Amino acid sequence: MTQPDNAAIAIECRDVIKDFGSGNAKQRVLHGIDLDIPIGATTFLVGPSGCGKTTLISIIAGLLTATSGSVRILGQEITKMRGGRVVRFRANNLGFIFQQFNLLPSLNAVENAAVSLVVRGSTLASAKRQAGVLLDRLGMEKNKWKYPNQLSGGQQQRVAIARALVHNPRIVISDEPTASLDAETGHEVMELLREVASGVDRAVVVVTHDNRIFPFADYIATMSDGRIHTFQKNSTNLSPNEISTDQR
Amino acid sequence: MFSIAMKMLFHDRAKFVGLVLGVAFSTLLINQQLGIFIGLISRAGAVVVDVPEADIWVMDPGVKNLDTIFPLRDTELGRVRGVPGVAWAVPLFKSNVTIRTGNGELEASLLIGVDDTTLIGLPPQILMGNIDDLRRPDAVAVSEEGFRKVWRGQPISLGNVAELNDRRAVVVAIVKDSPKFTSSITFFTRYSQALQYTNNGRNQMSFIVAKAAGDQTPEAVSANITARTGLKAMSSPAFRWKAIEYVIQNTGIPISIGTVVALGILVGIAVVGLMFNLFVLENLKQFAVLKAIGTSNLRLIGMVFLQAAVVGFVGFSVGLFGATMFFETAGKSPTFQGFFLPWYVAAGSGAVAAAIIVLAALFAMRRVLFVDPAIVFRG
């Protein structure tokens, strides 16, 4: 089992197996994953393409059903939740940041950021007020009325971060948040994510194979061939202002 | 979520306009064609409508419609008047005559001869002139549309002289009648005068129109008349419907218009169904994102149905407005009198538009329902 020392656990994976296909075409993508992700830290899930990272976070997020095994998030077993319960759990406890940002092109920045609140039942007007405050904190004061196609990649990712955080989720799941960004913007985004997301009571999971951002990790889990190989505290962990220009 | 659904719908304006036009086109086609159809077949019973005082029509047993008439003997009028339950009965003459127009051309015209004494059989709306002048020799009333056709370009006035079957006819009144199926020119005159214009000898009574006594139904009195005289007698609505039925059963009009209406519905389903499906398909990733961040399937279905309902409502409104404008504009043309958009056609087309939209939404909803939210993690 791979777990951090003496830390409270946000996500607990036990013997998670995932198969795709059936019969002769059956392919095992996850081979009994055991993983504990701590609260109050940023955990990176790294590994080569096709090693099962995205499948694992999809199962953690309740978007995909595991073939067997269990995943407990904040003490609740998400793998046993069905239908509306898992949807409500996601809406209340999880925030998502995607590689392709996945902003809704028909909504402006503040409306996009407000979506997570609207999903939980807020009116669009009140959600926009809250989202606007968060976007201001993320340096988007001048751009919050713009539509996604009018924003740069970095600005779009800030909006995506705002959408992931506006409803104050306990867990933030981020898939390749810097893959579509240049190095400098990628660092800016990671600084923001670390600053805003890794509060005392919150856990951040980042799937990446962008080693330029490894210094932002508190813990790094390495995966290959559907297995967790190592889980360790990040020795190169730096505070944002310690990251040199070279690293950027 | 519904405001987000609306923003998604309006974002791609070209597609929204395409969807709206699909529904609008279908609605327009259904309303325009069915309006014309109903206007057209209603003309078959126009002569009945123009005699609102009578509620019973008596005719030869072989008569099937208003255009194929076998004259009754003059003595039949007395027999009908003697049937219990008949309040009154008067003769009505109906025949086609040839008229020479103001510029010398010949036109087919309808001649209606009404009761000499009561003048029952005239349309209720007199636009110009005194109807009592019809009692003068050679006096005729002419329909407004007929006047315009016979005396083209002339302002509507009294005193014009026409030739009906080479006999002099002086216009003493202009009336508003119901548009007829066969001719747009109708002359009205006294029964005795009408016989002179046609000059076909005795037994020229086309119909006897009668009224049931206050305590009796037209249907019961009609049955009485048939039993006692051997003539066919029908209530006004029944005879009007029989005339309409004859047109429906013996012309290609229902098939022709029915085909166009069916095509309108099919095109509506095909265009709206495919375009709405395409719209949902293009927005599938957005629906997946909403699903991933915690939107329930029920809410997503609600969003899809709301989008479809808005498309349907706007499209139906545009189509109905177009159809109304068509009948308003075309209705001003003299040759297009009597065509209108009945409320039940509009309501029916609304039901068809709703059905098209529900089908399109159901078709598209499947995609939203089964979209894998995990696709949000795929690049």
XYZ file of C-alpha atoms in Angstrom:
627
model
C 0.000 0.000 0.000
C 1.230 3.498 -0.871
C 0.422 6.130 1.684
C 1.853 9.313 3.162
C 3.212 9.343 6.673
C 0.941 10.561 9.475
C -1.397 12.538 7.221
C -5.193 12.555 7.169
C -6.493 10.780 4.083
C -8.729 12.455 1.503
C -8.889 9.670 -1.085
C -8.375 6.000 -0.298
C -8.104 3.520 -3.184
C -8.081 -0.189 -2.360
C -7.303 -2.886 -4.905
C -8.904 -0.908 -7.729
C -9.114 -2.973 -10.899
C -10.467 -1.738 -14.205
C -11.002 -3.855 -17.290
C -12.187 -2.605 -20.648
C -13.869 -4.905 -23.180
C -14.861 -8.501 -22.607
C -13.911 -12.013 -23.626
C -10.760 -12.188 -25.730
C -10.811 -8.407 -26.178
C -10.707 -7.798 -22.426
C -7.913 -5.474 -21.438
C -6.897 -4.776 -17.853
C -5.960 -1.127 -17.489
C -5.641 -0.900 -13.683
C -4.097 -3.803 -11.772
C -5.210 -3.502 -8.141
C -4.374 0.083 -7.297
C -3.779 0.896 -3.615
C -3.296 4.592 -3.014
C -3.903 7.097 -0.184
C -4.019 10.763 -1.103
C -3.563 13.120 1.843
C -5.600 16.168 2.820
C -3.927 19.571 2.739
C -1.471 18.657 0.015
C -1.004 18.602 -3.712
C -0.449 15.089 -5.003
C 0.846 14.508 -8.489
C -0.027 11.344 -10.364
C 2.682 10.951 -12.986
C 3.640 8.393 -15.562
C 3.870 7.809 -19.281
C 0.893 8.115 -21.589
C -1.425 5.096 -21.453
C -0.332 3.996 -17.967
C -3.857 4.415 -16.549
C -3.665 7.846 -14.869
C -6.797 9.219 -16.506
C -8.707 5.992 -15.892
C -7.769 6.139 -12.210
C -8.896 9.747 -11.715
C -12.092 9.011 -13.670
C -12.851 6.242 -11.166
C -11.882 8.478 -8.235
C -14.255 11.137 -9.602
C -17.102 8.649 -9.977
C -17.183 9.182 -13.736
C -16.142 5.606 -14.424
C -17.071 2.446 -12.564
C -14.279 0.218 -11.287
C -14.424 -3.458 -12.198
C -13.569 -4.226 -8.572
C -12.041 -2.613 -5.525
C -13.119 0.423 -3.568
C -12.539 4.161 -3.528
C -13.383 6.177 -0.425
C -13.430 9.941 -0.686
C -13.616 11.945 2.541
C -14.756 8.742 4.241
C -17.537 7.930 1.788
C -17.272 4.995 -0.584
C -17.906 6.473 -4.007
C -17.658 3.105 -5.756
C -20.846 2.001 -3.963
C -22.805 5.164 -4.760
C -25.342 4.900 -7.558
C -27.277 7.274 -9.805
C -28.157 10.647 -8.338
C -26.095 10.137 -5.158
C -22.772 10.065 -6.958
C -23.825 13.041 -9.090
C -24.712 15.059 -5.955
C -21.480 13.970 -4.288
C -19.488 15.205 -7.270
C -21.359 18.514 -7.348
C -20.761 19.131 -3.625
C -17.247 17.812 -3.075
C -15.256 17.752 -6.299
C -13.794 20.406 -8.560
C -12.389 19.594 -11.980
C -9.699 21.204 -14.109
C -9.201 19.744 -17.569
C -6.355 19.722 -20.048
C -8.533 21.293 -22.753
C -10.155 23.688 -20.237
C -13.608 22.500 -21.459
C -15.190 25.898 -21.008
C -18.664 26.356 -22.443
C -18.190 28.560 -25.539
C -21.647 30.068 -25.184
C -20.874 31.476 -21.732
C -18.529 34.322 -20.858
C -15.741 33.865 -18.321
C -17.780 34.763 -15.258
C -20.724 32.607 -16.364
C -18.367 29.686 -17.006
C -16.868 30.078 -13.556
C -20.368 30.260 -12.082
C -21.529 26.970 -13.612
C -20.423 24.837 -10.632
C -22.650 26.904 -8.351
C -25.574 26.845 -10.766
C -25.286 23.054 -10.916
C -25.728 23.031 -7.112
C -28.897 25.071 -7.405
C -27.780 28.717 -7.200
C -29.367 31.214 -9.540
C -27.121 32.365 -12.360
C -27.160 35.940 -11.022
C -25.964 35.082 -7.515
C -23.491 32.512 -8.861
C -22.027 35.156 -11.159
C -21.463 37.504 -8.215
C -19.460 34.845 -6.355
C -17.604 33.763 -9.472
C -16.740 37.372 -10.289
C -15.040 37.816 -6.902
C -12.956 34.672 -7.442
C -12.015 35.678 -10.985
C -10.862 39.060 -9.633
C -8.597 37.202 -7.199
C -7.235 35.196 -10.130
C -6.336 38.365 -12.006
C -9.198 38.240 -14.479
C -10.828 41.580 -13.596
C -10.514 42.921 -17.113
C -11.387 39.708 -18.886
C -14.284 38.271 -16.971
C -16.895 39.375 -19.517
C -15.003 37.878 -22.416
C -15.954 34.617 -24.113
C -13.530 31.647 -24.198
C -12.557 32.308 -27.824
C -11.462 35.818 -26.794
C -9.150 34.539 -24.037
C -5.576 33.193 -24.163
C -4.841 29.633 -23.010
C -3.632 30.871 -19.628
C -6.681 33.028 -19.135
C -8.967 30.136 -20.081
C -7.236 27.919 -17.539
C -7.745 30.597 -14.865
C -11.452 30.540 -15.656
C -11.379 26.739 -15.441
C -9.656 26.989 -12.051
C -12.288 29.460 -10.886
C -15.006 27.038 -12.033
C -13.289 24.217 -10.127
C -12.978 26.225 -6.917
C -15.981 28.550 -6.812
C -18.175 26.084 -4.914
C -15.366 25.462 -2.423
C -14.900 21.708 -3.056
C -12.802 19.570 -0.692
C -11.141 17.715 -3.559
C -9.764 19.261 -6.743
C -8.944 16.893 -9.607
C -6.815 18.342 -12.331
C -5.913 16.524 -15.530
C -2.831 17.809 -17.325
C -3.604 21.416 -16.339
C -0.510 22.759 -18.072
C -0.354 20.523 -21.137
C -1.945 23.094 -23.416
C 0.071 25.998 -22.019
C 3.543 27.369 -22.580
C 6.051 26.986 -19.745
C 5.568 30.429 -18.230
C 1.765 30.307 -18.309
C 1.920 26.743 -16.983
C 3.893 27.914 -13.956
C 1.508 30.784 -13.376
C -1.412 28.385 -13.448
C 0.280 25.972 -11.050
C 1.133 28.816 -8.671
C -2.514 29.807 -8.683
C -3.684 26.251 -8.223
C -1.335 25.659 -5.348
C -2.106 28.968 -3.709
C -5.865 28.805 -4.002
C -6.496 25.110 -3.860
C -4.161 23.562 -1.365
C -5.793 24.896 1.763
C -5.619 23.041 5.025
C -8.847 21.210 4.421
C -8.476 20.494 0.757
C -6.732 17.908 -1.385
C -5.500 18.492 -4.890
C -4.784 15.676 -7.325
C -2.870 16.620 -10.452
C -2.371 14.174 -13.289
C 0.585 15.221 -15.382
C 3.664 14.124 -17.195
C 4.949 17.672 -17.419
C 8.094 17.432 -15.264
C 8.525 21.224 -15.392
C 5.822 21.552 -12.777
C 7.002 18.775 -10.449
C 8.354 21.321 -7.939
C 4.750 22.237 -7.130
C 3.954 18.750 -5.827
C 3.856 17.805 -2.147
C 3.600 14.110 -3.016
C 4.301 12.289 -6.248
C 2.774 8.933 -7.174
C 4.355 7.312 -10.204
C 2.346 4.934 -12.339
C 3.229 2.561 -15.125
C 1.324 -0.282 -16.737
C -1.702 0.300 -14.554
C 0.173 0.027 -11.277
C 1.428 2.506 -8.690
C 5.173 2.094 -8.557
C 6.193 4.687 -6.050
C 4.525 7.140 -3.743
C 6.771 9.601 -2.019
C 7.007 13.044 -0.542
C 8.457 15.384 -3.106
C 11.996 16.247 -2.096
C 12.194 19.069 -4.642
C 9.010 20.655 -3.316
C 9.432 24.418 -3.435
C 7.300 27.359 -2.556
C 6.265 29.297 -5.654
C 8.744 32.095 -5.024
C 11.540 29.546 -4.816
C 11.070 28.385 -8.357
C 13.836 29.861 -10.418
C 13.544 31.387 -13.846
C 15.510 28.439 -15.202
C 12.898 26.043 -13.986
C 10.271 28.121 -15.702
C -29.399 25.537 -15.557
C -32.187 26.636 -17.855
C -30.554 30.009 -18.500
C -27.393 28.107 -19.463
C -29.476 25.914 -21.778
C -30.808 29.050 -23.457
C -27.339 30.529 -23.873
C -26.154 27.274 -25.445
C -29.120 27.349 -27.824
C -28.706 30.956 -28.930
C -24.913 30.788 -29.171
C -24.862 29.119 -32.586
C -27.217 31.529 -34.297
C -27.040 29.879 -37.705
C -28.130 26.555 -36.287
C -30.831 28.163 -34.155
C -32.202 29.997 -37.183
C -32.066 26.752 -39.192
C -34.024 24.891 -36.505
C -36.595 27.659 -36.219
C -37.001 27.824 -39.985
C -37.514 24.052 -40.136
C -40.446 24.244 -37.725
C -41.683 27.508 -39.274
C -41.639 26.064 -42.798
C -43.553 22.998 -41.693
C -46.102 25.104 -39.788
C -46.503 27.525 -42.681
C -47.015 24.740 -45.196
C -49.557 22.898 -43.040
C -51.564 26.035 -42.256
C -51.423 27.508 -45.746
C -52.406 24.290 -47.491
C -55.099 23.259 -45.016
C -56.481 26.818 -44.982
C -56.777 26.698 -48.756
C -58.271 23.207 -48.600
C -60.940 24.202 -46.106
C -61.655 27.434 -47.988
C -61.957 25.471 -51.210
C -64.248 22.737 -49.982
C -66.349 25.242 -48.035
C -67.239 26.825 -51.374
C -69.070 23.652 -52.292
C -71.732 24.507 -49.716
C -71.702 28.273 -50.208
C -75.270 28.500 -51.594
C -76.592 26.883 -48.409
C -74.656 29.331 -46.227
C -76.173 32.267 -48.117
C -79.718 31.295 -47.090
C -79.422 31.522 -43.312
C -83.188 31.960 -42.803
C -83.874 28.381 -43.928
C -82.884 25.329 -41.941
C -84.309 22.669 -44.300
C -83.486 22.022 -47.946
C -85.830 19.906 -50.072
C -84.776 18.478 -53.428
C -85.191 15.654 -55.885
C -84.226 12.315 -54.288
C -81.373 11.899 -56.790
C -79.598 15.168 -55.932
C -76.152 14.643 -54.405
C -74.778 18.152 -54.436
C -75.625 21.756 -55.228
C -74.455 21.622 -58.816
C -76.242 18.574 -60.171
C -79.900 19.476 -59.855
C -83.086 17.862 -61.141
C -85.952 20.400 -61.049
C -88.972 19.828 -58.850
C -92.584 20.166 -59.994
C -94.193 23.446 -58.942
C -96.843 21.482 -57.047
C -94.240 20.083 -54.659
C -94.046 23.435 -52.914
C -97.631 23.126 -51.715
C -97.054 19.556 -50.544
C -94.027 20.561 -48.509
C -95.910 23.488 -46.988
C -98.563 20.998 -45.880
C -96.167 18.790 -43.921
C -96.653 19.174 -40.145
C -93.738 21.000 -38.527
C -92.968 23.172 -41.547
C -93.251 26.833 -40.520
C -92.802 28.105 -44.039
C -91.383 26.931 -47.372
C -90.346 28.935 -50.419
C -88.925 28.030 -53.813
C -85.313 28.563 -54.754
C -83.997 28.592 -58.291
C -80.383 27.907 -59.138
C -78.906 27.746 -62.598
C -75.861 28.625 -64.599
C -76.301 31.395 -67.165
C -73.995 33.080 -69.600
C -73.407 36.783 -69.192
C -71.827 39.273 -71.529
C -69.366 41.464 -69.620
C -68.866 45.209 -70.050
C -66.175 44.675 -72.659
C -68.236 42.161 -74.647
C -66.671 38.952 -73.328
C -68.774 36.018 -72.175
C -68.552 34.706 -68.611
C -70.250 31.842 -66.803
C -72.415 33.074 -63.990
C -74.628 31.648 -61.314
C -78.217 32.804 -61.183
C -80.183 32.425 -57.968
C -83.912 33.033 -58.048
C -85.393 33.856 -54.650
C -89.005 33.861 -53.438
C -90.936 36.709 -55.079
C -92.823 37.618 -51.918
C -90.345 37.248 -49.086
C -87.081 37.510 -51.058
C -85.771 34.653 -48.852
C -82.635 33.306 -50.476
C -80.770 36.593 -50.745
C -77.470 36.839 -48.855
C -77.969 38.769 -45.626
C -75.355 41.452 -46.367
C -76.507 44.188 -48.781
C -73.543 46.437 -49.644
C -75.346 48.944 -51.857
C -78.908 49.649 -52.985
C -82.396 48.920 -51.661
C -83.344 45.283 -51.776
C -87.000 46.130 -52.389
C -85.957 47.462 -55.808
C -85.523 43.816 -56.748
C -89.299 43.717 -57.220
C -88.971 45.998 -60.263
C -88.923 44.406 -63.766
C -85.531 43.100 -64.971
C -83.998 43.920 -61.579
C -81.048 41.889 -60.347
C -78.645 42.030 -57.418
C -75.064 41.083 -58.111
C -72.283 39.885 -55.858
C -69.517 42.419 -55.208
C -66.915 40.102 -56.749
C -69.228 39.464 -59.703
C -69.625 43.199 -60.333
C -65.840 43.648 -60.404
C -65.503 40.826 -62.915
C -68.327 41.886 -65.200
C -67.530 45.585 -65.149
C -63.770 45.522 -64.775
C -62.143 48.714 -63.567
C -65.456 50.462 -62.919
C -66.345 51.734 -59.454
C -69.107 49.756 -57.818
C -72.382 51.469 -58.654
C -76.059 50.777 -59.337
C -77.925 51.024 -62.651
C -75.455 49.056 -64.757
C -77.133 46.908 -67.384
C -76.025 43.355 -68.179
C -77.222 40.712 -70.613
C -78.232 37.429 -68.973
C -78.852 34.863 -71.706
C -79.454 37.809 -74.040
C -82.050 39.350 -71.727
C -81.719 42.738 -70.059
C -80.777 42.793 -66.373
C -80.461 46.024 -64.371
C -78.315 46.032 -61.261
C -80.315 47.451 -58.342
C -78.235 46.099 -55.449
C -74.764 44.852 -54.624
C -74.576 41.998 -52.131
C -71.826 40.193 -50.259
C -72.164 36.456 -50.856
C -70.055 33.422 -49.998
C -67.434 32.501 -52.616
C -68.690 29.666 -54.829
C -66.816 26.636 -56.087
C -67.620 27.017 -59.786
C -68.184 30.712 -60.484
C -67.237 33.975 -58.843
C -70.140 35.861 -60.481
C -73.544 35.421 -58.882
C -76.742 37.228 -59.826
C -79.777 37.204 -57.582
C -83.263 37.957 -58.795
C -86.874 37.082 -58.048
C -87.887 33.478 -58.772
C -90.318 34.536 -61.519
C -87.703 36.775 -63.102
C -85.109 33.973 -62.979
C -87.441 31.713 -64.967
C -87.599 34.357 -67.682
C -83.812 34.574 -67.879
C -83.493 30.832 -68.342
C -86.748 30.331 -70.275
C -86.706 26.554 -69.903
C -90.447 26.127 -69.450
C -92.257 24.697 -66.432
C -90.908 22.802 -63.462
C -87.815 24.910 -62.880
C -87.770 24.846 -59.092
C -84.264 23.717 -58.071
C -84.915 23.540 -54.343
C -87.515 24.282 -51.776
C -86.043 25.958 -48.728
C -88.086 25.719 -45.574
C -88.047 26.465 -41.862
C -88.965 24.067 -39.102
C -91.622 25.234 -36.677
C -90.271 26.521 -33.348
C -90.828 23.316 -31.384
C -89.404 20.931 -33.981
C -85.875 20.095 -35.058
C -84.935 20.495 -38.739
C -83.880 16.840 -38.782
C -87.292 15.630 -37.578
C -89.153 17.876 -40.003
C -86.856 16.763 -42.848
C -87.734 13.160 -42.066
C -91.415 14.092 -42.102
C -91.090 15.779 -45.500
C -89.318 12.763 -46.978
C -91.930 10.408 -45.565
C -94.889 12.408 -46.863
C -93.596 13.670 -50.214
C -90.935 11.188 -51.296
C -88.566 14.103 -51.820
C -85.128 14.297 -50.266
C -85.051 16.746 -47.355
C -82.044 17.605 -45.255
C -81.128 20.090 -42.572
C -78.947 22.977 -43.818
C -75.743 21.768 -42.084
C -76.298 18.211 -43.329
C -76.847 19.367 -46.907
C -73.846 21.690 -46.751
C -71.684 18.835 -45.451
C -73.051 16.502 -48.168
C -72.005 19.026 -50.818
C -68.538 19.273 -49.253
C -68.306 15.500 -48.976
C -69.080 15.208 -52.673
C -66.064 17.415 -53.521
C -63.837 15.469 -51.140
C -64.871 12.126 -52.607
C -64.966 13.077 -56.257
C -62.000 15.393 -56.818
C -58.241 15.053 -56.429
C -58.111 18.035 -54.072
C -57.747 16.098 -50.786
C -54.987 13.850 -52.179
C -53.138 16.755 -53.741
C -53.258 18.964 -50.668
C -52.853 16.028 -48.310
C -49.606 15.103 -50.073
C -48.229 18.616 -49.631
C -49.235 18.653 -45.951
C -47.649 15.231 -45.412
C -44.476 16.463 -47.118
C -44.492 19.512 -44.861
C -44.678 17.292 -41.790
C -42.005 14.916 -43.111
C -39.663 17.757 -44.043
C -40.288 19.273 -40.610
C -39.428 16.029 -38.854
C -36.402 15.369 -41.048
C -34.944 18.889 -40.977
C -35.655 19.640 -37.330
C -34.788 16.135 -36.181
C -31.456 16.069 -37.973
C -30.501 19.640 -37.150
C -31.430 19.299 -33.493
C -29.500 16.063 -33.335
C -26.533 17.825 -34.914
C -26.895 20.682 -32.439
C -26.810 18.283 -29.482
C -23.954 16.331 -31.041
C -21.863 19.482 -31.396
C -22.614 20.404 -27.796
C -22.138 16.876 -26.468
C -18.813 17.710 -24.826
C -20.493 20.621 -23.045
C -23.199 18.302 -21.787
C -20.463 15.876 -20.690
C -18.724 18.682 -18.770
C -21.975 19.611 -17.060
C -22.536 15.944 -16.238
C -19.003 15.583 -14.866
C -19.312 18.581 -12.570
C -22.528 17.283 -11.079
C -25.545 17.938 -13.298
C -28.074 15.120 -13.050
C -29.438 13.341 -16.115
C -32.898 14.661 -15.273
C -31.662 18.242 -15.440
C -29.801 17.596 -18.688
C -32.969 16.126 -20.189
C -34.827 19.191 -18.950
C -32.262 21.395 -20.696
C -32.640 19.502 -23.984
C -36.427 19.643 -23.815
C -36.371 23.337 -22.955
C -34.118 24.021 -25.935
C -36.437 21.988 -28.157
C -39.523 23.714 -26.731
C -38.080 27.161 -27.417
C -37.215 26.148 -30.976
C -40.721 24.755 -31.402
C -42.451 27.799 -29.935
C -40.454 30.335 -31.938
C -40.676 28.256 -35.131
C -44.406 27.690 -34.719
C -44.985 31.398 -34.034
C -42.985 32.425 -37.102
C -44.772 29.852 -39.280
C -48.201 30.804 -37.987
C -47.423 34.492 -38.474
C -46.331 33.711 -42.054
C -49.532 31.757 -42.728
C -51.673 34.535 -41.216
C -49.891 37.134 -43.320
C -50.440 34.954 -46.395
C -54.190 34.806 -45.844
C -54.318 38.491 -44.869
C -52.398 39.582 -47.972
C -53.761 37.101 -50.480
C -57.254 37.540 -49.009
C -57.287 41.069 -50.377
C -57.252 39.655 -53.892
C -60.811 39.366 -55.292
C -60.153 35.869 -56.585
C -59.009 34.704 -53.150
C -62.146 35.560 -51.218
C -63.322 33.008 -48.703
C -59.932 31.529 -47.868
C -59.011 31.813 -44.226
C -57.028 30.168 -41.468
C -59.429 28.276 -39.192
C -58.460 28.174 -35.497
C -58.593 24.387 -35.464
C -56.038 24.188 -38.297
C -53.726 26.512 -36.359
C -54.228 24.431 -33.213
C -53.648 21.217 -35.154
C -50.453 22.544 -36.692
C -49.362 23.507 -33.169
C -49.842 19.902 -32.120
C -47.840 18.741 -35.166
C -45.027 21.214 -34.354
C -45.033 19.957 -30.754
C -44.870 16.355 -31.990
C -41.957 17.197 -34.316
C -40.096 18.859 -31.463
C -40.772 16.080 -28.976
C -39.542 13.505 -31.513
C -36.407 15.549 -32.217
C -35.775 16.027 -28.484
C -36.317 12.336 -27.703
C -33.918 11.394 -30.478
C -31.267 13.845 -29.275
C -31.896 13.142 -25.593
C -30.521 9.630 -25.922
C -27.115 11.030 -26.789
C -27.101 13.324 -23.769
C -28.353 10.583 -21.494
C -25.668 8.122 -22.526
C -22.743 10.482 -23.035
C -19.803 9.248 -20.984
C -18.766 12.105 -18.665
C -15.285 10.600 -18.529
C -14.686 11.975 -22.063
C -13.921 15.305 -20.392
C -10.561 13.877 -19.423
C -9.711 12.962 -22.995
C -7.660 15.513 -24.871
